[in-house]
PDB file of C-alpha atoms in Angstrom:
ATOM      1  CA  UNK A   1     133.861  86.304  31.781  1.00  0.00           C
ATOM      2  CA  UNK A   2     135.790  89.569  31.464  1.00  0.00           C
ATOM      3  CA  UNK A   3     135.378  92.908  33.298  1.00  0.00           C
ATOM      4  CA  UNK A   4     136.671  96.262  32.299  1.00  0.00           C
ATOM      5  CA  UNK A   5     139.107  98.068  34.615  1.00  0.00           C
ATOM      6  CA  UNK A   6     136.572 100.815  35.332  1.00  0.00           C
ATOM      7  CA  UNK A   7     133.924  98.251  36.446  1.00  0.00           C
ATOM      8  CA  UNK A   8     136.353  96.600  38.899  1.00  0.00           C
ATOM      9  CA  UNK A   9     137.329  99.964  40.412  1.00  0.00           C
ATOM     10  CA  UNK A  10     133.651 100.866  40.906  1.00  0.00           C
ATOM     11  CA  UNK A  11     132.919  97.529  42.643  1.00  0.00           C
ATOM     12  CA  UNK A  12     135.885  97.903  45.029  1.00  0.00           C
ATOM     13  CA  UNK A  13     134.800 101.456  45.937  1.00  0.00           C
ATOM     14  CA  UNK A  14     131.315 100.271  46.934  1.00  0.00           C
ATOM     15  CA  UNK A  15     132.485  97.466  49.292  1.00  0.00           C
ATOM     16  CA  UNK A  16     133.606  99.663  52.279  1.00  0.00           C
ATOM     17  CA  UNK A  17     130.314 101.521  52.156  1.00  0.00           C
ATOM     18  CA  UNK A  18     128.323  98.301  52.462  1.00  0.00           C
ATOM     19  CA  UNK A  19     130.427  96.926  55.336  1.00  0.00           C
ATOM     20  CA  UNK A  20     130.210 100.232  57.241  1.00  0.00           C
ATOM     21  CA  UNK A  21     126.406 100.116  57.516  1.00  0.00           C
ATOM     22  CA  UNK A  22     125.526  98.888  61.053  1.00  0.00           C
ATOM     23  CA  UNK A  23     123.079  96.051  61.521  1.00  0.00           C
ATOM     24  CA  UNK A  24     119.594  97.268  62.416  1.00  0.00           C
ATOM     25  CA  UNK A  25     118.093  95.471  65.400  1.00  0.00           C
ATOM     26  CA  UNK A  26     114.375  94.952  65.782  1.00  0.00           C
ATOM     27  CA  UNK A  27     112.796  97.470  68.188  1.00  0.00           C
ATOM     28  CA  UNK A  28     111.250  96.083  71.369  1.00  0.00           C
ATOM     29  CA  UNK A  29     107.614  95.079  71.105  1.00  0.00           C
ATOM     30  CA  UNK A  30     105.332  97.976  72.051  1.00  0.00           C
ATOM     31  CA  UNK A  31     102.788  97.679  74.842  1.00  0.00           C
ATOM     32  CA  UNK A  32      99.142  98.659  74.562  1.00  0.00           C
ATOM     33  CA  UNK A  33     100.167 102.264  75.363  1.00  0.00           C
ATOM     34  CA  UNK A  34     102.727 102.253  72.553  1.00  0.00           C
ATOM     35  CA  UNK A  35     105.746 102.167  74.889  1.00  0.00           C
ATOM     36  CA  UNK A  36     108.399  99.465  74.836  1.00  0.00           C
ATOM     37  CA  UNK A  37     107.723  96.707  77.355  1.00  0.00           C
ATOM     38  CA  UNK A  38     110.285  96.689  80.214  1.00  0.00           C
ATOM     39  CA  UNK A  39     112.651  93.765  80.484  1.00  0.00           C
ATOM     40  CA  UNK A  40     112.171  91.734  83.666  1.00  0.00           C
ATOM     41  CA  UNK A  41     115.143  89.826  85.058  1.00  0.00           C
ATOM     42  CA  UNK A  42     113.624  86.455  85.973  1.00  0.00           C
ATOM     43  CA  UNK A  43     116.564  85.601  88.238  1.00  0.00           C
ATOM     44  CA  UNK A  44     116.428  88.884  90.157  1.00  0.00           C
ATOM     45  CA  UNK A  45     116.028  88.420  93.931  1.00  0.00           C
ATOM     46  CA  UNK A  46     115.331  91.385  96.194  1.00  0.00           C
ATOM     47  CA  UNK A  47     115.017  91.720  99.968  1.00  0.00           C
ATOM     48  CA  UNK A  48     111.440  91.895 101.283  1.00  0.00           C
ATOM     49  CA  UNK A  49     111.895  95.432 102.608  1.00  0.00           C
ATOM     50  CA  UNK A  50     109.066  97.911 102.088  1.00  0.00           C
ATOM     51  CA  UNK A  51     110.761 101.171 101.117  1.00  0.00           C
ATOM     52  CA  UNK A  52     108.506 102.272  98.233  1.00  0.00           C
ATOM     53  CA  UNK A  53     109.803 104.145  95.229  1.00  0.00           C
ATOM     54  CA  UNK A  54     108.116 105.586  92.159  1.00  0.00           C
ATOM     55  CA  UNK A  55     109.601 104.302  88.898  1.00  0.00           C
ATOM     56  CA  UNK A  56     108.090 104.759  85.469  1.00  0.00           C
ATOM     57  CA  UNK A  57     104.856 106.039  86.971  1.00  0.00           C
ATOM     58  CA  UNK A  58     104.374 102.854  89.015  1.00  0.00           C
ATOM     59  CA  UNK A  59     104.976 102.239  92.720  1.00  0.00           C
ATOM     60  CA  UNK A  60     107.410  99.426  93.593  1.00  0.00           C
ATOM     61  CA  UNK A  61     108.073  98.075  97.125  1.00  0.00           C
ATOM     62  CA  UNK A  62     111.760  99.014  96.858  1.00  0.00           C
ATOM     63  CA  UNK A  63     114.382 100.222  94.394  1.00  0.00           C
ATOM     64  CA  UNK A  64     115.718  96.703  93.799  1.00  0.00           C
ATOM     65  CA  UNK A  65     112.325  95.500  92.558  1.00  0.00           C
ATOM     66  CA  UNK A  66     112.030  98.540  90.274  1.00  0.00           C
ATOM     67  CA  UNK A  67     115.466  97.831  88.779  1.00  0.00           C
ATOM     68  CA  UNK A  68     114.494  94.185  88.249  1.00  0.00           C
ATOM     69  CA  UNK A  69     111.580  95.404  86.110  1.00  0.00           C
ATOM     70  CA  UNK A  70     113.865  97.694  84.146  1.00  0.00           C
ATOM     71  CA  UNK A  71     112.218 100.824  85.565  1.00  0.00           C
ATOM     72  CA  UNK A  72     114.181 103.975  86.428  1.00  0.00           C
ATOM     73  CA  UNK A  73     113.507 105.330  89.920  1.00  0.00           C
ATOM     74  CA  UNK A  74     111.969 108.817  89.771  1.00  0.00           C
ATOM     75  CA  UNK A  75     111.718 109.536  93.486  1.00  0.00           C
ATOM     76  CA  UNK A  76     111.410 107.896  96.902  1.00  0.00           C
ATOM     77  CA  UNK A  77     107.929 107.133  98.201  1.00  0.00           C
ATOM     78  CA  UNK A  78     104.869 105.906  96.290  1.00  0.00           C
ATOM     79  CA  UNK A  79     103.734 107.537  93.065  1.00  0.00           C
ATOM     80  CA  UNK A  80     101.007 110.123  93.320  1.00  0.00           C
ATOM     81  CA  UNK A  81      97.524 108.710  92.897  1.00  0.00           C
ATOM     82  CA  UNK A  82      96.545 109.180  89.246  1.00  0.00           C
ATOM     83  CA  UNK A  83      93.528 111.339  88.624  1.00  0.00           C
ATOM     84  CA  UNK A  84      90.418 109.319  87.809  1.00  0.00           C
ATOM     85  CA  UNK A  85      89.227 109.129  84.236  1.00  0.00           C
ATOM     86  CA  UNK A  86      87.187 112.043  82.943  1.00  0.00           C
ATOM     87  CA  UNK A  87      83.938 110.107  83.310  1.00  0.00           C
ATOM     88  CA  UNK A  88      84.941 108.542  86.667  1.00  0.00           C
ATOM     89  CA  UNK A  89      83.730 110.604  89.647  1.00  0.00           C
ATOM     90  CA  UNK A  90      83.845 109.278  93.237  1.00  0.00           C
ATOM     91  CA  UNK A  91      82.946 110.708  96.624  1.00  0.00           C
ATOM     92  CA  UNK A  92      85.606 111.322  99.290  1.00  0.00           C
ATOM     93  CA  UNK A  93      83.911 108.815 101.630  1.00  0.00           C
ATOM     94  CA  UNK A  94      86.430 106.732 103.606  1.00  0.00           C
ATOM     95  CA  UNK A  95      85.171 103.153 103.285  1.00  0.00           C
ATOM     96  CA  UNK A  96      88.449 101.387 102.427  1.00  0.00           C
ATOM     97  CA  UNK A  97      88.791  98.417 100.140  1.00  0.00           C
ATOM     98  CA  UNK A  98      91.819  96.409  99.034  1.00  0.00           C
ATOM     99  CA  UNK A  99      92.259  96.240  95.269  1.00  0.00           C
ATOM    100  CA  UNK A 100      95.074  94.118  93.833  1.00  0.00           C
ATOM    101  CA  UNK A 101      97.084  94.568  97.029  1.00  0.00           C
ATOM    102  CA  UNK A 102      96.555  98.358  97.230  1.00  0.00           C
ATOM    103  CA  UNK A 103      94.232 100.234  99.634  1.00  0.00           C
ATOM    104  CA  UNK A 104      91.655 102.603  98.099  1.00  0.00           C
ATOM    105  CA  UNK A 105      89.368 105.053  99.916  1.00  0.00           C
ATOM    106  CA  UNK A 106      86.225 103.332  98.633  1.00  0.00           C
ATOM    107  CA  UNK A 107      85.110 100.788  96.059  1.00  0.00           C
ATOM    108  CA  UNK A 108      84.399 103.483  93.480  1.00  0.00           C
ATOM    109  CA  UNK A 109      88.044 104.556  93.503  1.00  0.00           C
ATOM    110  CA  UNK A 110      89.144 100.940  93.135  1.00  0.00           C
ATOM    111  CA  UNK A 111      86.882 100.471  90.111  1.00  0.00           C
ATOM    112  CA  UNK A 112      88.158 103.725  88.575  1.00  0.00           C
ATOM    113  CA  UNK A 113      91.711 102.400  88.949  1.00  0.00           C
ATOM    114  CA  UNK A 114      90.529  99.215  87.205  1.00  0.00           C
ATOM    115  CA  UNK A 115      91.475  96.965  90.127  1.00  0.00           C
ATOM    116  CA  UNK A 116      90.632  93.338  89.382  1.00  0.00           C
ATOM    117  CA  UNK A 117      90.557  91.658  92.811  1.00  0.00           C
ATOM    118  CA  UNK A 118      88.702  93.797  95.391  1.00  0.00           C
ATOM    119  CA  UNK A 119      88.014  92.910  99.036  1.00  0.00           C
ATOM    120  CA  UNK A 120      86.453  94.966 101.820  1.00  0.00           C
ATOM    121  CA  UNK A 121      88.762  96.725 104.276  1.00  0.00           C
ATOM    122  CA  UNK A 122      92.355  97.927 104.050  1.00  0.00           C
ATOM    123  CA  UNK A 123      95.029  95.668 102.587  1.00  0.00           C
ATOM    124  CA  UNK A 124      96.885  93.678 105.258  1.00  0.00           C
ATOM    125  CA  UNK A 125     100.393  94.756 106.097  1.00  0.00           C
ATOM    126  CA  UNK A 126     102.987  92.324 104.816  1.00  0.00           C
ATOM    127  CA  UNK A 127     105.325  91.205 107.619  1.00  0.00           C
ATOM    128  CA  UNK A 128     109.028  91.231 106.920  1.00  0.00           C
ATOM    129  CA  UNK A 129     110.887  87.910 107.044  1.00  0.00           C
ATOM    130  CA  UNK A 130     113.066  87.180 110.036  1.00  0.00           C
ATOM    131  CA  UNK A 131     116.829  86.715 110.169  1.00  0.00           C
ATOM    132  CA  UNK A 132     118.841  86.638 106.970  1.00  0.00           C
ATOM    133  CA  UNK A 133     115.980  85.193 104.931  1.00  0.00           C
ATOM    134  CA  UNK A 134     115.580  86.918 101.534  1.00  0.00           C
ATOM    135  CA  UNK A 135     112.325  86.695  99.553  1.00  0.00           C
ATOM    136  CA  UNK A 136     110.936  88.437  96.475  1.00  0.00           C
ATOM    137  CA  UNK A 137     108.349  91.187  96.924  1.00  0.00           C
ATOM    138  CA  UNK A 138     105.763  89.247  94.903  1.00  0.00           C
ATOM    139  CA  UNK A 139     102.225  89.584  96.310  1.00  0.00           C
ATOM    140  CA  UNK A 140     100.839  86.039  96.327  1.00  0.00           C
ATOM    141  CA  UNK A 141      99.361  85.879  99.852  1.00  0.00           C
ATOM    142  CA  UNK A 142      99.283  82.779 102.036  1.00  0.00           C
ATOM    143  CA  UNK A 143      97.943  82.179 105.528  1.00  0.00           C
ATOM    144  CA  UNK A 144     100.534  80.799 107.916  1.00  0.00           C
ATOM    145  CA  UNK A 145      99.446  79.873 111.447  1.00  0.00           C
ATOM    146  CA  UNK A 146      96.635  82.425 111.292  1.00  0.00           C
ATOM    147  CA  UNK A 147      98.800  85.260 109.940  1.00  0.00           C
ATOM    148  CA  UNK A 148      98.807  86.619 106.369  1.00  0.00           C
ATOM    149  CA  UNK A 149     102.179  86.699 104.550  1.00  0.00           C
ATOM    150  CA  UNK A 150     102.996  88.255 101.170  1.00  0.00           C
ATOM    151  CA  UNK A 151     104.079  84.926  99.691  1.00  0.00           C
ATOM    152  CA  UNK A 152     105.011  81.405 100.770  1.00  0.00           C
ATOM    153  CA  UNK A 153     108.713  82.309 101.045  1.00  0.00           C
ATOM    154  CA  UNK A 154     107.932  84.871 103.750  1.00  0.00           C
ATOM    155  CA  UNK A 155     105.792  82.326 105.599  1.00  0.00           C
ATOM    156  CA  UNK A 156     108.634  79.806 105.562  1.00  0.00           C
ATOM    157  CA  UNK A 157     111.086  82.472 106.730  1.00  0.00           C
ATOM    158  CA  UNK A 158     108.796  83.171 109.686  1.00  0.00           C
ATOM    159  CA  UNK A 159     108.784  79.403 110.359  1.00  0.00           C
ATOM    160  CA  UNK A 160     105.012  79.070 109.947  1.00  0.00           C
ATOM    161  CA  UNK A 161     103.884  75.470 110.413  1.00  0.00           C
ATOM    162  CA  UNK A 162     100.397  75.411 108.857  1.00  0.00           C
ATOM    163  CA  UNK A 163     100.307  77.242 105.506  1.00  0.00           C
ATOM    164  CA  UNK A 164      97.300  77.622 103.192  1.00  0.00           C
ATOM    165  CA  UNK A 165      96.899  79.586  99.968  1.00  0.00           C
ATOM    166  CA  UNK A 166      95.234  83.006 100.172  1.00  0.00           C
ATOM    167  CA  UNK A 167      94.809  85.541 102.965  1.00  0.00           C
ATOM    168  CA  UNK A 168      93.759  84.411 106.430  1.00  0.00           C
ATOM    169  CA  UNK A 169      90.011  84.690 107.145  1.00  0.00           C
ATOM    170  CA  UNK A 170      89.006  87.528 109.430  1.00  0.00           C
ATOM    171  CA  UNK A 171      87.656  86.431 112.813  1.00  0.00           C
ATOM    172  CA  UNK A 172      84.303  88.140 113.549  1.00  0.00           C
ATOM    173  CA  UNK A 173      83.941  90.199 116.704  1.00  0.00           C
ATOM    174  CA  UNK A 174      82.147  88.271 119.482  1.00  0.00           C
ATOM    175  CA  UNK A 175      78.602  89.368 120.263  1.00  0.00           C
ATOM    176  CA  UNK A 176      76.071  88.780 123.006  1.00  0.00           C
ATOM    177  CA  UNK A 177      76.866  85.591 124.908  1.00  0.00           C
ATOM    178  CA  UNK A 178      80.236  85.349 123.158  1.00  0.00           C
ATOM    179  CA  UNK A 179      80.168  82.279 120.911  1.00  0.00           C
ATOM    180  CA  UNK A 180      83.395  81.602 119.018  1.00  0.00           C
ATOM    181  CA  UNK A 181      84.120  79.267 116.094  1.00  0.00           C
ATOM    182  CA  UNK A 182      86.020  76.063 116.803  1.00  0.00           C
ATOM    183  CA  UNK A 183      89.009  77.149 114.732  1.00  0.00           C
ATOM    184  CA  UNK A 184      92.530  76.881 116.063  1.00  0.00           C
ATOM    185  CA  UNK A 185      94.201  80.129 115.116  1.00  0.00           C
ATOM    186  CA  UNK A 186      96.124  80.746 118.354  1.00  0.00           C
ATOM    187  CA  UNK A 187      96.295  84.195 119.867  1.00  0.00           C
ATOM    188  CA  UNK A 188      98.239  85.461 122.857  1.00  0.00           C
ATOM    189  CA  UNK A 189      96.124  87.545 125.206  1.00  0.00           C
ATOM    190  CA  UNK A 190      97.764  89.163 128.228  1.00  0.00           C
ATOM    191  CA  UNK A 191     100.411  86.438 128.284  1.00  0.00           C
ATOM    192  CA  UNK A 192      97.959  83.536 127.892  1.00  0.00           C
ATOM    193  CA  UNK A 193      97.447  81.458 124.732  1.00  0.00           C
ATOM    194  CA  UNK A 194      93.856  81.131 123.461  1.00  0.00           C
ATOM    195  CA  UNK A 195      92.477  78.994 120.650  1.00  0.00           C
ATOM    196  CA  UNK A 196      91.737  82.094 118.569  1.00  0.00           C
ATOM    197  CA  UNK A 197      91.428  85.868 118.972  1.00  0.00           C
ATOM    198  CA  UNK A 198      87.655  85.574 119.517  1.00  0.00           C
ATOM    199  CA  UNK A 199      88.220  83.508 122.668  1.00  0.00           C
ATOM    200  CA  UNK A 200      90.800  86.024 123.854  1.00  0.00           C
ATOM    201  CA  UNK A 201      88.335  88.875 123.438  1.00  0.00           C
ATOM    202  CA  UNK A 202      85.634  86.889 125.211  1.00  0.00           C
ATOM    203  CA  UNK A 203      88.038  86.543 128.126  1.00  0.00           C
ATOM    204  CA  UNK A 204      88.418  90.350 127.996  1.00  0.00           C
ATOM    205  CA  UNK A 205      92.128  90.177 127.286  1.00  0.00           C
ATOM    206  CA  UNK A 206      93.530  93.666 126.749  1.00  0.00           C
ATOM    207  CA  UNK A 207      96.708  92.985 124.775  1.00  0.00           C
ATOM    208  CA  UNK A 208      96.138  90.446 121.960  1.00  0.00           C
ATOM    209  CA  UNK A 209      98.664  89.317 119.361  1.00  0.00           C
ATOM    210  CA  UNK A 210      98.492  86.576 116.718  1.00  0.00           C
ATOM    211  CA  UNK A 211     100.177  83.264 117.468  1.00  0.00           C
ATOM    212  CA  UNK A 212     100.944  81.440 120.682  1.00  0.00           C
ATOM    213  CA  UNK A 213     102.506  83.282 123.583  1.00  0.00           C
ATOM    214  CA  UNK A 214     106.301  82.971 123.665  1.00  0.00           C
ATOM    215  CA  UNK A 215     107.710  80.679 126.306  1.00  0.00           C
ATOM    216  CA  UNK A 216     109.364  82.526 129.147  1.00  0.00           C
ATOM    217  CA  UNK A 217     112.958  81.492 129.818  1.00  0.00           C
ATOM    218  CA  UNK A 218     113.303  79.308 132.862  1.00  0.00           C
ATOM    219  CA  UNK A 219     115.318  80.854 135.687  1.00  0.00           C
ATOM    220  CA  UNK A 220     118.775  79.421 136.093  1.00  0.00           C
ATOM    221  CA  UNK A 221     119.786  77.973 139.400  1.00  0.00           C
ATOM    222  CA  UNK A 222     122.939  79.117 141.059  1.00  0.00           C
TER     223      UNK A 222
END
């Protein structure tokens, strides 16, 4: 097969143009809102410190967690509560509920925010782990020795012995002749350990904390 000189020159002139065109990468898959889904670093570990920041219109427990989700921090503190939908009108009544780990003023507000898991009362405060223990900020509550922790890692860091999945059940206030359930969820009342907080209240203890009372150090002999 033979080519003319002019055809060869034309082919050589085209080659640099083809090689100079950069490869086009596929765009990230859009979310339901049409925005690219953020990349989450599965191996990202953050300290369980609650110092909320607003990133990408969503509140994260700290800047590390926001960075792990690929979100850019907009400002310190939680994001402003979004206005309810045009057809969603609620009263300003304060009757708090916990929706997906966030406290709302009432159940109407939680429904307007499309919360999935809603329980009565404010969301429990997540205790910070002790020592140099580092856990993720994932909200997957467990009950450890009668105290609710954000996840099982935090419960282990606090050296909880008896751990069950889900938040700890609330102990009802004693009434009348003061009858308490036979549940061992120790509480320390005025320096004395009771079987549960109900028994401590029945004994009219003033200062009550969850868990057994700490042992006092024995005095040293000279």
